[in-house]
GROMACS .gro file of C-alpha atoms in nm:
model
  472
    1MET     CA    1  17.000   4.780   4.150
    2PRO     CA    2  17.167   4.467   4.291
    3ASP     CA    3  17.021   4.128   4.224
    4SER     CA    4  16.910   3.949   4.540
    5THR     CA    5  16.782   3.626   4.388
    6HIS     CA    6  17.103   3.438   4.478
    7MET     CA    7  16.961   3.399   4.830
    8VAL     CA    8  16.664   3.198   4.703
    9THR     CA    9  16.674   2.823   4.770
   10PRO     CA   10  16.509   2.567   4.538
   11ALA     CA   11  16.239   2.504   4.801
   12GLN     CA   12  16.166   2.877   4.829
   13ARG     CA   13  16.147   2.909   4.454
   14LYS     CA   14  15.905   2.615   4.439
   15TRP     CA   15  15.669   2.735   4.713
   16LEU     CA   16  15.678   3.113   4.659
   17PRO     CA   17  15.383   3.112   4.413
   18TRP     CA   18  15.177   2.915   4.667
   19LEU     CA   19  15.257   3.163   4.945
   20THR     CA   20  15.160   3.457   4.726
   21ALA     CA   21  14.842   3.278   4.620
   22VAL     CA   22  14.744   3.220   4.984
   23GLY     CA   23  14.789   3.590   5.061
   24PHE     CA   24  14.585   3.687   4.756
   25PHE     CA   25  14.310   3.442   4.854
   26MET     CA   26  14.292   3.579   5.210
   27GLN     CA   27  14.263   3.932   5.078
   28THR     CA   28  13.998   3.867   4.812
   29LEU     CA   29  13.789   3.637   5.033
   30ASP     CA   30  13.780   3.898   5.308
   31GLY     CA   31  13.679   4.164   5.056
   32THR     CA   32  13.362   3.975   4.958
   33ILE     CA   33  13.260   3.756   5.253
   34LEU     CA   34  13.184   4.056   5.474
   35ASN     CA   35  12.934   4.241   5.255
   36THR     CA   36  12.661   3.976   5.282
   37ALA     CA   37  12.695   3.970   5.661
   38LEU     CA   38  12.658   4.346   5.717
   39PRO     CA   39  12.282   4.353   5.802
   40SER     CA   40  12.325   4.072   6.057
   41MET     CA   41  12.628   4.246   6.205
   42ALA     CA   42  12.437   4.572   6.231
   43GLU     CA   43  12.150   4.401   6.414
   44ALA     CA   44  12.386   4.225   6.656
   45LEU     CA   45  12.574   4.548   6.733
   46GLY     CA   46  12.256   4.754   6.763
   47GLU     CA   47  12.348   4.979   6.471
   48SER     CA   48  12.175   5.090   6.153
   49PRO     CA   49  12.291   4.896   5.845
   50LEU     CA   50  12.403   5.229   5.698
   51GLN     CA   51  12.650   5.276   5.983
   52MET     CA   52  12.830   4.962   5.868
   53GLN     CA   53  12.984   5.149   5.575
   54SER     CA   54  13.263   5.251   5.813
   55VAL     CA   55  13.364   4.884   5.848
   56ILE     CA   56  13.421   4.865   5.472
   57ILE     CA   57  13.575   5.210   5.430
   58ALA     CA   58  13.820   5.170   5.721
   59TYR     CA   59  13.975   4.866   5.553
   60MET     CA   60  13.983   5.010   5.200
   61LEU     CA   61  14.130   5.340   5.316
   62THR     CA   62  14.401   5.170   5.522
   63VAL     CA   63  14.498   4.960   5.221
   64ALA     CA   64  14.509   5.271   5.002
   65LEU     CA   65  14.729   5.454   5.254
   66LEU     CA   66  14.991   5.181   5.287
   67ILE     CA   67  15.025   5.066   4.926
   68PRO     CA   68  15.277   5.347   4.845
   69ALA     CA   69  15.499   5.236   5.134
   70SER     CA   70  15.496   4.863   5.054
   71GLY     CA   71  15.792   4.864   4.816
   72TRP     CA   72  16.003   5.080   5.049
   73LEU     CA   73  15.922   4.855   5.346
   74ALA     CA   74  16.025   4.546   5.148
   75ASP     CA   75  16.355   4.704   5.045
   76ARG     CA   76  16.421   4.836   5.397
   77PHE     CA   77  16.331   4.528   5.603
   78GLY     CA   78  16.323   4.244   5.348
   79THR     CA   79  16.034   4.064   5.185
   80ARG     CA   80  16.030   3.780   5.440
   81ARG     CA   81  15.992   4.000   5.748
   82VAL     CA   82  15.732   4.225   5.589
   83TYR     CA   83  15.527   3.935   5.449
   84LEU     CA   84  15.530   3.756   5.785
   85ALA     CA   85  15.425   4.078   5.956
   86ALA     CA   86  15.147   4.126   5.699
   87ILE     CA   87  15.001   3.778   5.760
   88LEU     CA   88  15.034   3.819   6.137
   89LEU     CA   89  14.862   4.159   6.141
   90PHE     CA   90  14.587   4.040   5.908
   91THR     CA   91  14.523   3.733   6.124
   92LEU     CA   92  14.533   3.925   6.454
   93GLY     CA   93  14.308   4.190   6.299
   94SER     CA   94  14.060   3.918   6.201
   95LEU     CA   95  14.062   3.787   6.559
   96ALA     CA   96  14.010   4.139   6.694
   97CYS     CA   97  13.718   4.190   6.453
   98ALA     CA   98  13.552   3.872   6.581
   99ALA     CA   99  13.602   3.985   6.941
  100ALA     CA  100  13.459   4.335   6.885
  101ASN     CA  101  13.127   4.410   7.056
  102THR     CA  102  13.085   4.770   6.944
  103LEU     CA  103  13.110   4.940   6.606
  104PRO     CA  104  13.411   5.160   6.704
  105MET     CA  105  13.599   4.849   6.822
  106LEU     CA  106  13.517   4.674   6.496
  107VAL     CA  107  13.635   4.970   6.288
  108ALA     CA  108  13.963   4.986   6.483
  109ALA     CA  109  14.014   4.613   6.430
  110ARG     CA  110  13.947   4.655   6.057
  111VAL     CA  111  14.222   4.917   6.042
  112LEU     CA  112  14.464   4.665   6.196
  113GLN     CA  113  14.345   4.403   5.948
  114GLY     CA  114  14.387   4.655   5.665
  115VAL     CA  115  14.751   4.718   5.757
  116GLY     CA  116  14.822   4.351   5.694
  117GLY     CA  117  14.596   4.331   5.390
  118ALA     CA  118  14.768   4.630   5.230
  119LEU     CA  119  15.101   4.445   5.224
  120LEU     CA  120  14.997   4.088   5.139
  121MET     CA  121  14.961   4.109   4.762
  122PRO     CA  122  15.218   4.386   4.685
  123ILE     CA  123  15.496   4.210   4.879
  124GLY     CA  124  15.413   3.868   4.739
  125ARG     CA  125  15.398   4.005   4.386
  126LEU     CA  126  15.727   4.192   4.436
  127ALA     CA  127  15.899   3.871   4.552
  128VAL     CA  128  15.767   3.685   4.247
  129LEU     CA  129  15.892   3.960   4.015
  130ARG     CA  130  16.240   3.941   4.167
  131VAL     CA  131  16.271   3.563   4.172
  132TYR     CA  132  16.133   3.459   3.832
  133SER     CA  133  16.255   3.555   3.487
  134LYS     CA  134  16.034   3.741   3.241
  135HIS     CA  135  15.948   3.431   3.039
  136GLU     CA  136  15.831   3.256   3.361
  137LEU     CA  137  15.621   3.541   3.496
  138LEU     CA  138  15.307   3.482   3.291
  139ARG     CA  139  15.282   3.121   3.407
  140VAL     CA  140  15.352   3.205   3.771
  141MET     CA  141  15.120   3.507   3.792
  142SER     CA  142  14.842   3.314   3.620
  143PHE     CA  143  14.871   3.052   3.894
  144VAL     CA  144  14.876   3.317   4.168
  145THR     CA  145  14.558   3.485   4.043
  146ILE     CA  146  14.346   3.166   4.046
  147PRO     CA  147  14.281   3.178   4.424
  148GLY     CA  148  14.209   3.548   4.381
  149LEU     CA  149  13.919   3.450   4.156
  150LEU     CA  150  13.798   3.183   4.400
  151GLY     CA  151  13.774   3.434   4.686
  152PRO     CA  152  13.504   3.653   4.525
  153LEU     CA  153  13.325   3.341   4.400
  154MET     CA  154  13.305   3.183   4.746
  155GLY     CA  155  13.284   3.494   4.963
  156PRO     CA  156  12.923   3.619   4.928
  157ALA     CA  157  12.760   3.275   4.963
  158LEU     CA  158  12.997   3.168   5.243
  159GLY     CA  159  12.933   3.491   5.435
  160GLY     CA  160  12.557   3.450   5.410
  161TRP     CA  161  12.574   3.084   5.513
  162LEU     CA  162  12.798   3.153   5.814
  163VAL     CA  163  12.571   3.420   5.965
  164GLU     CA  164  12.274   3.182   5.935
  165VAL     CA  165  12.428   2.861   6.074
  166ALA     CA  166  12.666   3.025   6.324
  167SER     CA  167  12.714   3.401   6.374
  168TRP     CA  168  12.876   3.698   6.202
  169HIS     CA  169  13.193   3.643   6.407
  170TRP     CA  170  13.280   3.345   6.186
  171VAL     CA  171  13.312   3.574   5.887
  172PHE     CA  172  13.639   3.681   6.050
  173LEU     CA  173  13.730   3.364   6.241
  174ILE     CA  174  13.748   3.171   5.914
  175ASN     CA  175  14.067   3.367   5.837
  176LEU     CA  176  14.251   3.226   6.140
  177PRO     CA  177  14.343   2.874   6.018
  178VAL     CA  178  14.444   3.008   5.677
  179GLY     CA  179  14.650   3.280   5.844
  180VAL     CA  180  14.827   3.039   6.081
  181LEU     CA  181  14.914   2.796   5.802
  182GLY     CA  182  15.024   3.083   5.579
  183PHE     CA  183  15.248   3.224   5.854
  184ILE     CA  184  15.416   2.887   5.920
  185ALA     CA  185  15.471   2.823   5.550
  186SER     CA  186  15.606   3.175   5.495
  187TRP     CA  187  15.846   3.134   5.787
  188TYR     CA  188  16.015   2.847   5.604
  189PHE     CA  189  15.969   2.931   5.238
  190MET     CA  190  15.940   3.310   5.184
  191PRO     CA  191  16.276   3.435   5.049
  192ASP     CA  192  16.431   3.734   5.223
  193LEU     CA  193  16.489   3.972   4.931
  194ARG     CA  194  16.593   4.332   4.967
  195GLN     CA  195  16.753   4.596   4.751
  196HIS     CA  196  16.897   4.943   4.789
  197THR     CA  197  16.651   5.161   4.980
  198ALA     CA  198  16.570   5.488   4.810
  199ARG     CA  199  16.466   5.787   5.022
  200PHE     CA  200  16.099   5.764   5.112
  201ASP     CA  201  15.895   6.082   5.072
  202TRP     CA  202  15.749   6.101   5.422
  203GLN     CA  203  15.627   6.460   5.383
  204GLY     CA  204  15.441   6.376   5.065
  205PHE     CA  205  15.309   6.057   5.224
  206VAL     CA  206  15.163   6.253   5.518
  207LEU     CA  207  15.003   6.517   5.294
  208PHE     CA  208  14.855   6.256   5.061
  209SER     CA  209  14.732   6.038   5.349
  210VAL     CA  210  14.576   6.324   5.545
  211GLY     CA  211  14.394   6.435   5.231
  212MET     CA  212  14.253   6.087   5.161
  213VAL     CA  213  14.144   6.028   5.520
  214LEU     CA  214  13.974   6.365   5.566
  215VAL     CA  215  13.788   6.350   5.235
  216SER     CA  216  13.658   6.007   5.328
  217VAL     CA  217  13.567   6.112   5.684
  218GLY     CA  218  13.385   6.418   5.549
  219LEU     CA  219  13.177   6.217   5.303
  220GLN     CA  220  13.112   5.950   5.566
  221GLY     CA  221  13.004   6.212   5.820
  222LEU     CA  222  12.760   6.367   5.576
  223GLY     CA  223  12.600   6.027   5.521
  224GLU     CA  224  12.605   5.882   5.872
  225HIS     CA  225  12.552   6.209   6.062
  226SER     CA  226  12.805   6.069   6.310
  227ILE     CA  227  12.954   6.419   6.323
  228SER     CA  228  12.788   6.754   6.266
  229THR     CA  229  12.740   6.875   5.910
  230GLY     CA  230  12.976   7.164   5.981
  231TRP     CA  231  13.258   6.935   6.092
  232ALA     CA  232  13.195   6.700   5.801
  233LEU     CA  233  13.221   6.986   5.552
  234PHE     CA  234  13.533   7.113   5.729
  235ALA     CA  235  13.696   6.769   5.701
  236LEU     CA  236  13.599   6.745   5.335
  237LEU     CA  237  13.736   7.088   5.245
  238PHE     CA  238  14.051   7.046   5.454
  239GLY     CA  239  14.111   6.707   5.291
  240LEU     CA  240  14.080   6.857   4.943
  241ALA     CA  241  14.320   7.133   5.050
  242ALA     CA  242  14.572   6.873   5.169
  243MET     CA  243  14.549   6.691   4.835
  244ALA     CA  244  14.603   7.020   4.652
  245SER     CA  245  14.900   7.093   4.879
  246TYR     CA  246  15.053   6.760   4.787
  247TRP     CA  247  15.017   6.847   4.419
  248LEU     CA  248  15.206   7.174   4.474
  249TYR     CA  249  15.465   7.006   4.696
  250ALA     CA  250  15.533   6.723   4.448
  251ALA     CA  251  15.625   6.978   4.183
  252THR     CA  252  15.912   7.107   4.399
  253VAL     CA  253  16.096   6.790   4.506
  254ALA     CA  254  16.320   6.555   4.312
  255GLN     CA  255  16.170   6.224   4.431
  256PRO     CA  256  15.807   6.275   4.535
  257LEU     CA  257  15.579   5.994   4.648
  258PHE     CA  258  15.412   6.007   4.305
  259SER     CA  259  15.584   6.207   4.034
  260LEU     CA  260  15.377   6.462   3.845
  261ALA     CA  261  15.575   6.357   3.536
  262LEU     CA  262  15.340   6.058   3.521
  263PHE     CA  263  15.063   6.289   3.405
  264LYS     CA  264  15.263   6.398   3.102
  265THR     CA  265  15.165   6.060   2.955
  266THR     CA  266  14.819   6.135   2.816
  267THR     CA  267  14.681   5.783   2.841
  268PHE     CA  268  14.794   5.760   3.205
  269ALA     CA  269  14.632   6.091   3.298
  270ILE     CA  270  14.304   6.001   3.128
  271GLY     CA  271  14.316   5.649   3.271
  272ILE     CA  272  14.373   5.767   3.629
  273TRP     CA  273  14.092   6.024   3.622
  274GLY     CA  274  13.866   5.780   3.442
  275ASN     CA  275  13.939   5.512   3.703
  276LEU     CA  276  13.864   5.754   3.984
  277PHE     CA  277  13.520   5.851   3.857
  278ALA     CA  278  13.414   5.524   3.694
  279ARG     CA  279  13.484   5.322   4.009
  280LEU     CA  280  13.271   5.549   4.228
  281GLY     CA  281  12.964   5.367   4.101
  282SER     CA  282  13.094   5.017   4.034
  283GLY     CA  283  13.296   5.019   4.357
  284ALA     CA  284  12.980   5.086   4.558
  285MET     CA  285  12.794   4.788   4.411
  286PRO     CA  286  12.952   4.509   4.626
  287PHE     CA  287  12.848   4.710   4.936
  288LEU     CA  288  12.509   4.829   4.813
  289THR     CA  289  12.369   4.520   4.641
  290PRO     CA  290  12.384   4.268   4.931
  291LEU     CA  291  12.209   4.531   5.147
  292PHE     CA  292  11.951   4.585   4.872
  293LEU     CA  293  11.879   4.214   4.841
  294GLN     CA  294  11.828   4.172   5.216
  295LEU     CA  295  11.676   4.503   5.329
  296GLY     CA  296  11.496   4.594   5.008
  297LEU     CA  297  11.387   4.256   4.870
  298GLY     CA  298  11.376   4.064   5.199
  299PHE     CA  299  11.623   3.790   5.098
  300SER     CA  300  11.788   3.577   5.365
  301PRO     CA  301  12.168   3.622   5.399
  302SER     CA  302  12.239   3.290   5.227
  303LYS     CA  303  11.999   3.362   4.939
  304ALA     CA  304  12.152   3.708   4.897
  305GLY     CA  305  12.501   3.554   4.890
  306MET     CA  306  12.405   3.293   4.633
  307THR     CA  307  12.237   3.562   4.422
  308MET     CA  308  12.567   3.753   4.401
  309ILE     CA  309  12.757   3.458   4.248
  310PRO     CA  310  12.655   3.530   3.883
  311THR     CA  311  12.830   3.867   3.910
  312VAL     CA  312  13.162   3.690   3.964
  313ILE     CA  313  13.093   3.425   3.698
  314GLY     CA  314  13.014   3.696   3.442
  315ALA     CA  315  13.338   3.874   3.531
  316MET     CA  316  13.545   3.556   3.497
  317LEU     CA  317  13.396   3.468   3.158
  318THR     CA  318  13.462   3.818   3.023
  319LYS     CA  319  13.833   3.796   3.104
  320THR     CA  320  13.870   3.539   2.827
  321LEU     CA  321  13.732   3.788   2.571
  322VAL     CA  322  13.923   4.102   2.669
  323ASN     CA  323  14.233   4.021   2.464
  324LYS     CA  324  14.015   3.989   2.154
  325LEU     CA  325  13.776   4.281   2.205
  326ILE     CA  326  14.021   4.562   2.281
  327PRO     CA  327  14.251   4.508   1.979
  328ARG     CA  328  13.947   4.477   1.754
  329ILE     CA  329  13.748   4.778   1.880
  330GLY     CA  330  14.006   5.002   2.047
  331TYR     CA  331  14.026   5.164   2.389
  332ARG     CA  332  13.837   5.484   2.310
  333ARG     CA  333  13.523   5.323   2.172
  334ILE     CA  334  13.519   5.045   2.431
  335LEU     CA  335  13.564   5.280   2.726
  336ILE     CA  336  13.307   5.536   2.611
  337GLY     CA  337  13.047   5.275   2.517
  338ASN     CA  338  13.113   5.043   2.809
  339THR     CA  339  13.112   5.328   3.065
  340LEU     CA  340  12.771   5.444   2.943
  341THR     CA  341  12.641   5.086   2.938
  342LEU     CA  342  12.773   5.025   3.290
  343GLY     CA  343  12.601   5.339   3.416
  344VAL     CA  344  12.274   5.230   3.255
  345MET     CA  345  12.308   4.884   3.413
  346ILE     CA  346  12.355   5.034   3.760
  347ALA     CA  347  12.071   5.283   3.716
  348SER     CA  348  11.841   5.007   3.588
  349PHE     CA  349  11.834   4.850   3.934
  350TYR     CA  350  11.575   5.123   3.990
  351PHE     CA  351  11.328   4.883   3.828
  352ILE     CA  352  11.418   4.574   4.033
  353ASP     CA  353  11.159   4.481   4.297
  354ASN     CA  354  10.988   4.172   4.435
  355GLN     CA  355  10.777   4.141   4.120
  356VAL     CA  356  11.083   4.071   3.905
  357PRO     CA  357  11.148   3.695   3.865
  358HIS     CA  358  11.458   3.573   4.044
  359TRP     CA  359  11.612   3.433   3.726
  360VAL     CA  360  11.590   3.779   3.564
  361LEU     CA  361  11.784   3.926   3.857
  362LEU     CA  362  12.048   3.653   3.825
  363VAL     CA  363  12.092   3.722   3.453
  364TRP     CA  364  12.105   4.097   3.519
  365LEU     CA  365  12.381   4.054   3.777
  366ALA     CA  366  12.579   3.826   3.543
  367VAL     CA  367  12.561   4.085   3.264
  368PHE     CA  368  12.663   4.357   3.508
  369GLY     CA  369  12.962   4.148   3.620
  370ALA     CA  370  13.071   4.094   3.260
  371ILE     CA  371  13.047   4.463   3.169
  372ASN     CA  372  13.219   4.567   3.491
  373SER     CA  373  13.507   4.325   3.430
  374LEU     CA  374  13.559   4.459   3.077
  375GLN     CA  375  13.559   4.812   3.219
  376PHE     CA  376  13.827   4.735   3.476
  377SER     CA  377  14.051   4.549   3.230
  378ALA     CA  378  14.030   4.823   2.967
  379MET     CA  379  14.087   5.106   3.216
  380ASN     CA  380  14.385   4.942   3.384
  381THR     CA  381  14.569   4.845   3.065
  382LEU     CA  382  14.506   5.186   2.909
  383THR     CA  383  14.644   5.359   3.218
  384LEU     CA  384  14.973   5.169   3.230
  385GLN     CA  385  15.050   5.074   2.869
  386ASP     CA  386  15.240   5.387   2.761
  387LEU     CA  387  15.446   5.447   3.077
  388SER     CA  388  15.823   5.427   3.047
  389ALA     CA  389  16.017   5.169   3.247
  390GLU     CA  390  16.130   5.454   3.474
  391HIS     CA  391  15.772   5.543   3.570
  392ALA     CA  392  15.604   5.201   3.549
  393SER     CA  393  15.639   5.113   3.919
  394SER     CA  394  15.526   5.454   4.043
  395GLY     CA  395  15.236   5.460   3.798
  396ASN     CA  396  15.121   5.113   3.902
  397GLY     CA  397  15.137   5.219   4.267
  398LEU     CA  398  14.929   5.530   4.206
  399LEU     CA  399  14.675   5.329   4.008
  400SER     CA  400  14.640   5.083   4.299
  401VAL     CA  401  14.587   5.372   4.542
  402VAL     CA  402  14.328   5.538   4.318
  403MET     CA  403  14.140   5.209   4.281
  404GLN     CA  404  14.110   5.164   4.658
  405LEU     CA  405  14.037   5.532   4.720
  406SER     CA  406  13.767   5.546   4.454
  407MET     CA  407  13.594   5.235   4.586
  408SER     CA  408  13.597   5.369   4.944
  409LEU     CA  409  13.457   5.703   4.825
  410GLY     CA  410  13.195   5.514   4.623
  411VAL     CA  411  13.082   5.328   4.935
  412ALA     CA  412  13.068   5.656   5.132
  413ILE     CA  413  12.868   5.832   4.859
  414ALA     CA  414  12.627   5.539   4.818
  415ALA     CA  415  12.569   5.519   5.194
  416SER     CA  416  12.518   5.897   5.210
  417LEU     CA  417  12.260   5.886   4.931
  418LEU     CA  418  12.085   5.585   5.082
  419GLY     CA  419  12.073   5.760   5.419
  420LEU     CA  420  11.930   6.073   5.255
  421PHE     CA  421  11.664   5.886   5.058
  422SER     CA  422  11.573   5.652   5.345
  423ALA     CA  423  11.584   5.907   5.628
  424GLY     CA  424  11.382   5.804   5.931
  425GLN     CA  425  11.282   5.467   5.787
  426PRO     CA  426  11.316   5.158   6.011
  427ALA     CA  427  11.546   4.882   5.891
  428GLN     CA  428  11.268   4.622   5.889
  429ALA     CA  429  11.040   4.820   5.656
  430SER     CA  430  11.161   4.667   5.328
  431GLU     CA  431  10.897   4.852   5.125
  432ARG     CA  432  11.026   5.187   5.248
  433TRP     CA  433  11.390   5.087   5.207
  434LEU     CA  434  11.316   4.985   4.849
  435GLY     CA  435  11.248   5.342   4.739
  436GLY     CA  436  11.574   5.462   4.895
  437PHE     CA  437  11.775   5.193   4.720
  438HIS     CA  438  11.610   5.266   4.386
  439LEU     CA  439  11.697   5.636   4.399
  440THR     CA  440  12.051   5.557   4.515
  441TYR     CA  441  12.109   5.319   4.223
  442LEU     CA  442  11.975   5.581   3.984
  443CYS     CA  443  12.212   5.848   4.119
  444ILE     CA  444  12.529   5.639   4.121
  445GLY     CA  445  12.446   5.506   3.775
  446LEU     CA  446  12.422   5.860   3.638
  447MET     CA  447  12.738   5.954   3.829
  448SER     CA  448  12.928   5.663   3.671
  449MET     CA  449  12.826   5.771   3.322
  450LEU     CA  450  13.011   6.102   3.368
  451ALA     CA  451  13.341   5.913   3.333
  452ALA     CA  452  13.259   5.869   2.963
  453LEU     CA  453  13.335   6.241   2.921
  454ILE     CA  454  13.688   6.172   3.046
  455PHE     CA  455  13.745   5.878   2.812
  456ALA     CA  456  13.613   6.089   2.524
  457GLN     CA  457  13.938   6.289   2.556
  458LEU     CA  458  14.132   5.994   2.413
  459ALA     CA  459  14.259   6.061   2.064
  460ARG     CA  460  14.076   5.869   1.793
  461ASP     CA  461  14.400   5.710   1.675
  462ASN     CA  462  14.404   5.519   2.004
  463VAL     CA  463  14.164   5.285   1.827
  464LYS     CA  464  14.448   5.185   1.596
  465GLU     CA  465  14.681   5.163   1.891
  466GLY     CA  466  14.438   4.933   2.064
  467ARG     CA  467  14.428   4.709   1.757
  468ARG     CA  468  14.801   4.689   1.750
  469GLN     CA  469  14.882   4.650   2.118
  470GLY     CA  470  14.577   4.528   2.300
  471PRO     CA  471  14.586   4.499   2.675
  472ALA     CA  472  14.916   4.448   2.849
   0.00000   0.00000   0.00000
C-alpha cells in the first residue's frame, strides 16, 4: 500500500486535527441537540411526537449504510474531495431541514444530512491515521475527541433553549456557520490522500443495505401505523431475508463487504452480537428520555435539556476509570454485571413521576450515564482487541455499522412500544402519557438485560486476559 503522506504540507499537518475535530463536533452536536426539540417540532408540523422517530432513524440508518463505503470513497476520490463533499452535504442538509414544512420533507432532508454525517468522522480519522505516526496518534486522537464530548454536553440544553427563545428551525440553522467555516478551512488545509482502490463489493453492499432499511421500515411501520400491518410485516420479513442472503453470499466471494472470517474470532462474534442487543435499550434512551421529561413529566424544553446534562457528565467521568476497572475485574464479569445493572437502571424509570424530587432524577441520570459509558467502552474494546491486523479495519467498520443500526432499531422499538401503550391518548395528557412511558422503559430495560446471556458465553479465562490487556 503506497504511502501518500509526502503530499502533506506543514500547514496541513498542523491544522488536520482541528478539521477532524470540527467534523466530529458537528456530528455529535447534531446527534443530541435534536432530541430535546422533538415535541416542539411535532407540534409545529402538526404531527404526533411518536411520528418524529422517523427523523432520528432516517439519519442513523443513512449513516449506517454509508460507513462501509467511506474508506473506498476516500481511496477512490481522495480524502480532500470526500471531506469537502461531506461538510457541504451536511450543511445543505441542515439548511433543508430548517426549510422543511412537512414531516416527509424533513425526513428527506435528514437523509441528505446523514450522507454528509456518515463521512465526516471516518474520513477525518482516516486522514489522521495516514498522516501521523503511531507514537503521535494518541495525542492527536485525544485532541480530536474533546469536541466530540462537548457536543453531547451542549446539545440537549442548547436544543431546549433554542426552541423556547426562537424556533425549532434554529436547531438545524446553528450548523450553518460551523459548516461554512469548516468547508473553507478544509479547502485550504485538508490533505488530498488516496491509496490503491480495492474492488468494492457492490452486490454485498446492496443486499446488506436493503436488509437494514427494510427491517427498520418494518419496525417503524408497526409502531407508527404509517403503513398497514401487513406491509410492515412484509418489509420486516423481506429485510431479514435480505440479511440472510448477504450472509450466504459473503461465504462465496473472495472479498465481501464484511468477511465472515471475522466471526471466527470468538471475542469479536460475542462482542458484535452483544453490541447489537445491548444497544437496543441504551440507544433508545436519548430519544425516549427527552420525550418522557416533556410529555410525561411536563418539563419545558430548556428544563428537559438541562436535566439531560448529568447523563453526559457521568459518562465523561467514567471514561477515566475504564482503564483501571477492566484489567482489575475482567471483561466477562464487567459485561455480565454491567449489562444487568444497565437493564435495571432503564427499567427503574418505571418509578419516576412528578412526586420524585428533581435532584433524585438528576443523580439517577448521572448514574445511568456512568454505567452506560462503561458498557460501551467494555463492549467496543472486547470486540476489536483480538482481531488480526488483516481484519482490524473490516471489523471496526462492521462494529460502527452495528452500533448505528442497533440504535436506530432501538428508537423504532421504543416508539412502537410507546405507541402501543399510549394508543389513542392525546399528546397534552401527561398523566396518560406517563403510563405509556413507564411500561416502555420496563420493556426495553428487560430487553437490554438479555444481552447478558450473550456475554456469559465468554470464557472465564477472559478475566485474566482483561487483567493483562485492558481496553485497547
